[in-house]
Amino acid sequence: MASQDKPSGQMLWGGRFTGGLDPLMVQYNESIYFDKALYKQDILGSIAFARANAKSGIISQDEFVKIEAGLREVEKEWAAGTFKIVPGVDEDIHTANERRLGELIGKDVAGKLHTGRSRNEQIATDMRMWLRDEMRRIEAHLVAFLRVVVRRAEQEIDYVMPGYTHLQRAQPIRWSHWMLSHGFAFASDLDRLREVIRRVNRSPLGCGALAGNPFGIDRDMMAEELGFDGLLWNSMGGVGDRDFVAEFLQWGAMLMQHVSRWAEDLIIYSSAEFGFVRLADAYSTGSSLMPQKKNPDSLELLRGKSGRAFGHMAGFMMTQKGLPTTYNKDLQESLEPMLDHAKTVSDSIQIAEGVLATLATRPDRMKAALDPFMLATDVADYLVRKGVPFRETHHISGRCVALSEQTGVPMNELSYEQLKGIDARFEEDIAESFDYEKSVEMRAARGGTSKSSVLEQIKVMKAMLG
Ligand code: ARG
């Protein structure tokens, strides 16, 4: 159904259109209700563009001054919340700002702003500026989170707890070692983030609709004014590329995967059965039915939101796949995932930081969960040091485990005679192997769980935070 009361002639691009748009098509097409998030970047980009056009002489200095003053007014209206979107006319942030500029300074001058420019380069510019700034904020949140990891790892280095594989008790580790194990995954995220920012922060402005700018615009000058690190070197690529969004989504999907695994560990460790940690009230909620409940909602949301992050990434990869060269309207579908993803990731890191900073640890419960069987490897290693091949010692230690299971006597309480009976090479100093602290301290090679190794990890991580 074509609506005749909204002639396309009102639209920025209305010149060649005679019929009206289906009202649903108007809504379907417009992006103003979400791309208004980029109002500031759009205005700064327009000012830089007008300044460069004044430099090349395509508009006069006087016209530039009027345009800049008008755009600053428009910016103020957005900031104050008084900008009035004209439904059905303000298709996107670019057209809305230009329409308002015309009202403020007159269409004769305002109409010159878009000389040689396309919304294709505008939206790419706006999005890259917005994302670059947002990623820098996310970087700061990630660093803050990792600083908490480092601080706690230093303070709580003496807590020894069970380390798990397959979620089965495996070997004793330091609590700090566990924190740093996740910490290094996040530190890699930080590394990747910094790298992605470099690729995001390149300027498409001056690329035109696809073929470039016909008025000799100074792209470097605009890029510098807008804080870009450099240019995108191909105008067609510059307007058609949303790999920078895809990379951000991929980056965040990986980060959220790490967040969800970290959260899952803490959910387990905070259960009554484990009780290694207790979540602060600020990050948990109660049950509407069961008065005794304290639920780790923060951690569950962190785990749950990872699905949303992966979804945005997969969804947008599909949107981009198979698109013909340069700009296609499909690319408008990159903005909402980008905005939502940035919020999800940014909020998640801040919540994770809050959870960790306020988490109560219970070293007594960690210690109580240690089990002599977790020292079976140490028993095998003891015999290795006496010259017995490991394959053999593994078997001998296994027989000690079996005897302990059969007799119900904990492995560290088996008598010297019992052990000697299993293998004559056991000597009295075997008693020293049944010591969790010692077990941990034995793992002193770099990257292990001994105190010196953990301290070295802390040092390495501090250096990564810069
Ligand atoms: N709102 C559009 C977007 O986000 C702006 C670019 C429009 N370009 C065009 N050729 N229709 O992609």
mmCIF file with all atom_site columns, C-alpha atoms in Angstrom, residues 21-22 71 105 121-122 216 271 410:
data_model
loop_
_atom_site.group_PDB
_atom_site.id
_atom_site.type_symbol
_atom_site.label_atom_id
_atom_site.label_alt_id
_atom_site.label_comp_id
_atom_site.label_asym_id
_atom_site.label_entity_id
_atom_site.label_seq_id
_atom_site.pdbx_PDB_ins_code
_atom_site.Cartn_x
_atom_site.Cartn_y
_atom_site.Cartn_z
_atom_site.occupancy
_atom_site.B_iso_or_equiv
_atom_site.pdbx_formal_charge
_atom_site.auth_seq_id
_atom_site.auth_comp_id
_atom_site.auth_asym_id
_atom_site.auth_atom_id
_atom_site.pdbx_PDB_model_num
ATOM 1 C CA . LEU A 1 21  ? 6.395  4.935   0.518  1.00 0.00 ? 21  LEU A CA 1
ATOM 2 C CA . ASP A 1 22  ? 4.422  2.200   2.208  1.00 0.00 ? 22  ASP A CA 1
ATOM 3 C CA . LEU A 1 71  ? 25.913 22.078  13.941 1.00 0.00 ? 71  LEU A CA 1
ATOM 4 C CA . ILE A 1 105 ? 20.970 28.473  9.403  1.00 0.00 ? 105 ILE A CA 1
ATOM 5 C CA . GLU A 1 121 ? 31.031 7.284   4.267  1.00 0.00 ? 121 GLU A CA 1
ATOM 6 C CA . GLN A 1 122 ? 29.216 9.141   7.027  1.00 0.00 ? 122 GLN A CA 1
ATOM 7 C CA . GLY A 1 216 ? 40.238 17.110  -3.776 1.00 0.00 ? 216 GLY A CA 1
ATOM 8 C CA . SER A 1 271 ? 27.447 -23.531 46.389 1.00 0.00 ? 271 SER A CA 1
ATOM 9 C CA . PRO A 1 410 ? 43.150 -42.441 54.255 1.00 0.00 ? 410 PRO A CA 1
#
